[in-house]
GROMACS .gro file of C-alpha atoms in nm:
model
  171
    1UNK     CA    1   0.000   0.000   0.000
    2UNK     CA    2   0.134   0.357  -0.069
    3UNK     CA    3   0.066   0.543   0.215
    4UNK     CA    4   0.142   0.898   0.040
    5UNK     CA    5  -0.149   0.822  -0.177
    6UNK     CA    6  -0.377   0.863   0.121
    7UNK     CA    7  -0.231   1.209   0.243
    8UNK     CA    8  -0.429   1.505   0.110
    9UNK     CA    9  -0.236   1.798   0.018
   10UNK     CA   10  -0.394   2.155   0.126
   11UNK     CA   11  -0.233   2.472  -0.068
   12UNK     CA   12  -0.158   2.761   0.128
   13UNK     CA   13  -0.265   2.671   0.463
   14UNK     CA   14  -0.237   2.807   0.736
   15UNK     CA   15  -0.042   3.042   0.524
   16UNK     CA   16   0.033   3.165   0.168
   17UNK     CA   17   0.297   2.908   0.010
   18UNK     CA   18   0.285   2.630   0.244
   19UNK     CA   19   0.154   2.270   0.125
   20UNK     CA   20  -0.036   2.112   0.402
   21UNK     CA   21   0.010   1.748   0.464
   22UNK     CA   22  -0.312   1.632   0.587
   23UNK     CA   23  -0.367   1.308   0.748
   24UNK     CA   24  -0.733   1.269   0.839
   25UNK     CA   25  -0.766   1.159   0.470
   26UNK     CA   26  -0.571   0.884   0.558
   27UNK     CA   27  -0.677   0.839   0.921
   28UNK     CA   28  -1.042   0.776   0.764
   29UNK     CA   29  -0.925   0.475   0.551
   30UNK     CA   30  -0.960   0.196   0.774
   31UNK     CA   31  -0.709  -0.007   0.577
   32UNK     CA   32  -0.460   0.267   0.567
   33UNK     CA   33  -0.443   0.334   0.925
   34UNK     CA   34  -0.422  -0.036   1.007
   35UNK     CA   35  -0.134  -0.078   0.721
   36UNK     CA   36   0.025   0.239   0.894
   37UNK     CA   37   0.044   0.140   1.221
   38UNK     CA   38   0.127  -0.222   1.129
   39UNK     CA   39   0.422  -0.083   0.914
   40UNK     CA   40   0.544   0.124   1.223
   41UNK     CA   41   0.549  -0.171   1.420
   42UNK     CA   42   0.769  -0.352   1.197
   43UNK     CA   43   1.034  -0.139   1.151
   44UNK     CA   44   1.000   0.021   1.498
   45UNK     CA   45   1.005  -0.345   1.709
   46UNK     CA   46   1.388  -0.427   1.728
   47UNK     CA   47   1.377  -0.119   1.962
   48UNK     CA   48   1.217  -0.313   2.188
   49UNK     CA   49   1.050   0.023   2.359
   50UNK     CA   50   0.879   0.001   2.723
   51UNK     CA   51   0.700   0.332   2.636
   52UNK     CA   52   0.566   0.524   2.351
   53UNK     CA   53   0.523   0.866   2.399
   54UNK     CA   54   0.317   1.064   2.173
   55UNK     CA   55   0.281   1.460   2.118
   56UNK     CA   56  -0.042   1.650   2.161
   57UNK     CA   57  -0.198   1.574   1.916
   58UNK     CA   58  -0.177   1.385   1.656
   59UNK     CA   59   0.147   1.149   1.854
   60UNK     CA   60  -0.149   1.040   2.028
   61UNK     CA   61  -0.341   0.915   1.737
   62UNK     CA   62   0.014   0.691   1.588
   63UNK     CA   63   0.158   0.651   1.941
   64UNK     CA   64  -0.112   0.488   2.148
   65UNK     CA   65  -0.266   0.252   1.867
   66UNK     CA   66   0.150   0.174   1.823
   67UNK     CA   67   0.230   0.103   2.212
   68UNK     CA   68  -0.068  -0.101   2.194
   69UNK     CA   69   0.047  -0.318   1.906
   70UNK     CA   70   0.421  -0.324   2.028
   71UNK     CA   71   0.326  -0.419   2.432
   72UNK     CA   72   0.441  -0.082   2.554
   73UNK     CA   73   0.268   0.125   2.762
   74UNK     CA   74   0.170   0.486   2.600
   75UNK     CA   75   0.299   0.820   2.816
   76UNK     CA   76   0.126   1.207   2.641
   77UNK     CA   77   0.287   1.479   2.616
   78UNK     CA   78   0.085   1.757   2.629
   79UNK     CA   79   0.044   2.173   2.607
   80UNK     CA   80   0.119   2.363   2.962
   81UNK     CA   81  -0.208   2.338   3.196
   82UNK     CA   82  -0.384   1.958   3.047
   83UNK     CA   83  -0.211   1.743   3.277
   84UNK     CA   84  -0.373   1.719   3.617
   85UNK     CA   85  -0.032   1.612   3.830
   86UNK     CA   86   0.312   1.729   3.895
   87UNK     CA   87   0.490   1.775   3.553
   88UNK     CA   88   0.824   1.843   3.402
   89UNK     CA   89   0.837   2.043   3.176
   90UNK     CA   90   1.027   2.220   2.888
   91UNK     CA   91   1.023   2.549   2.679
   92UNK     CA   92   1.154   2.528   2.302
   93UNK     CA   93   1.166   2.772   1.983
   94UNK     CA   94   0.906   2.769   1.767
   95UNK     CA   95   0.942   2.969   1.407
   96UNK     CA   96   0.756   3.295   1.582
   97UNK     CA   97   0.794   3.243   1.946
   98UNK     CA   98   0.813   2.974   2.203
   99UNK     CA   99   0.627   2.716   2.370
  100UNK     CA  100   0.619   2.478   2.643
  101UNK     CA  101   0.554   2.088   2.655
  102UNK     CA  102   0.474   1.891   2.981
  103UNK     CA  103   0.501   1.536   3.092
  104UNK     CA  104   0.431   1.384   3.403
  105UNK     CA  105   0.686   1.375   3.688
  106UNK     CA  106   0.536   0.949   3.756
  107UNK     CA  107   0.492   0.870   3.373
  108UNK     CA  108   0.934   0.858   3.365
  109UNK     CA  109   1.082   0.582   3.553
  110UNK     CA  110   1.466   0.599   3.493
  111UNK     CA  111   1.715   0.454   3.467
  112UNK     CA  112   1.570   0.103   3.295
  113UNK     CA  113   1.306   0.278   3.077
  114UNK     CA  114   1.392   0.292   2.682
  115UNK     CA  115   1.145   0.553   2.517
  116UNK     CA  116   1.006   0.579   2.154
  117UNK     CA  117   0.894   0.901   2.024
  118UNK     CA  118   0.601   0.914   1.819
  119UNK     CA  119   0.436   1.189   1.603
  120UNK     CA  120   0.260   1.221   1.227
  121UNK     CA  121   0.517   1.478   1.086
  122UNK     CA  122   0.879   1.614   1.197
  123UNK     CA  123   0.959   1.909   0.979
  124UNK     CA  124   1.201   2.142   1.126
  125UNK     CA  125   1.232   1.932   1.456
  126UNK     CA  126   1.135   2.145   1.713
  127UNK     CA  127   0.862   1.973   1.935
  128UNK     CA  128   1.051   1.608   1.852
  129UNK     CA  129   1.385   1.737   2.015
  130UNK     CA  130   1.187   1.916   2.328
  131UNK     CA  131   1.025   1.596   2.375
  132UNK     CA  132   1.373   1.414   2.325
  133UNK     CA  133   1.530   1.648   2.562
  134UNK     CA  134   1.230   1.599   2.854
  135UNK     CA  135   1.298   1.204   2.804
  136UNK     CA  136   1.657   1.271   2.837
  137UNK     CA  137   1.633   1.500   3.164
  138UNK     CA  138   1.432   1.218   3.348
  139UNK     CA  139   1.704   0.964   3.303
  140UNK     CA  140   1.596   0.733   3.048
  141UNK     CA  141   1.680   0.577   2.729
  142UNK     CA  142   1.546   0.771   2.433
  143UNK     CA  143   1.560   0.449   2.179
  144UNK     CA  144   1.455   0.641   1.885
  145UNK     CA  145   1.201   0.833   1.662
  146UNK     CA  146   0.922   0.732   1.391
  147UNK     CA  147   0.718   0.983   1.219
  148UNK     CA  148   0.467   0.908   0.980
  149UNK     CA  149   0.572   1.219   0.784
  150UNK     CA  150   0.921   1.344   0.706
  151UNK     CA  151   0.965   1.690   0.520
  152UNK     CA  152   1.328   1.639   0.435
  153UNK     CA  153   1.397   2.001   0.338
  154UNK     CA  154   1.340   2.176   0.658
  155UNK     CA  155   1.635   1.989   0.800
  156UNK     CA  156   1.471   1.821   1.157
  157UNK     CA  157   1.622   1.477   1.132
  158UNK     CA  158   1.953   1.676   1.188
  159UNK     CA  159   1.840   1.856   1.498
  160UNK     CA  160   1.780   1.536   1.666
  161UNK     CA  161   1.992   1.290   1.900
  162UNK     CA  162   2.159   1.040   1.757
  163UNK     CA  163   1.888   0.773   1.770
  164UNK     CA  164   1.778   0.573   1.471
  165UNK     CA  165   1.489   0.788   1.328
  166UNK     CA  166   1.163   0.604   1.069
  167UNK     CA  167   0.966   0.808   0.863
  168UNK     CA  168   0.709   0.625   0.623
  169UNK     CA  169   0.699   0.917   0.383
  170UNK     CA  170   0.893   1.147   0.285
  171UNK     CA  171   0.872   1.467   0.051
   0.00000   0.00000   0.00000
């Protein structure tokens, strides 16, 4: 199956000149999404994770159905102020400004833990290597990445650790 086939491509949004990668055309195919999340399994499972964590929002839609199908458990990651207990958290650059990510403080349980990071898209990087770095700050063993999505041109596989990275498509 050729999963690029069932990602609809939105011109100019949310701004003049970008090319929107849009997912929910493939998240309604029920044989897509299973073939998807199957195919991240495969070539994510000699990582052997414990945990999958996923990125508000759409890590949760690949990361749960994925820790699920690899026996992991699932951790979120999620915007400041959505997370009822103690967090940790971490600020990063976005393109006009900054934002914050939170997990929490329980979900990390260092030093055995070995984490897989989960999200549809990494273009220039940012919320993956925030994410990597509040994995890394608890103690535990960041194991890799797998996107559904890869835009290769903005450059965010190189802002990453030094972790074997999957991406299922790539423009």
């Amino acid at each position: 199956m050729d999963i690029q086939t069932l990602i609809r491509e939105i011109p100019d949004f949310p701004k003049p000149g970008i090319q929107f990668k849009d997912i929910t055309t493939l998240l309604r195919d029920p044989a897509g999404l299973s073939y998807t999340i199957d195919l991240l399994a495969e070539k994510v499972s000699e990582l052997a994770p414990d945990f999958v964590i996923g990125m508000e929002s759409r890590g949760f839609i690949f990361g749960a159905p994925l820790a699920y199908k690899l026996g992991a458990g699932f951790i979120p990651v999620r915007k400041p102020g959505k997370l009822p207990a103690a967090v940790h958290s971490i600020e990063y650059e976005l393109e006009y400004g900054m934002d914050r990510l939170e997990v929490h403080q329980d979900a990390l349980h260092p030093p055995d833990c070995k984490i897989l990071i989960v999200d549809d898209l990494i273009a220039t990087g940012g919320t993956a290597t925030a994410t990597a770095k509040l994995v890394q700050q608890s103690g535990c063993n960041l194991v890799g990445f797998a996107f559904v999505i890869e835009l290769k041109d903005l450059g965010g596989r190189e802002r990453l650790p030094a972790v074997p990275i999957i991406s299922l498509v790539q423009y």
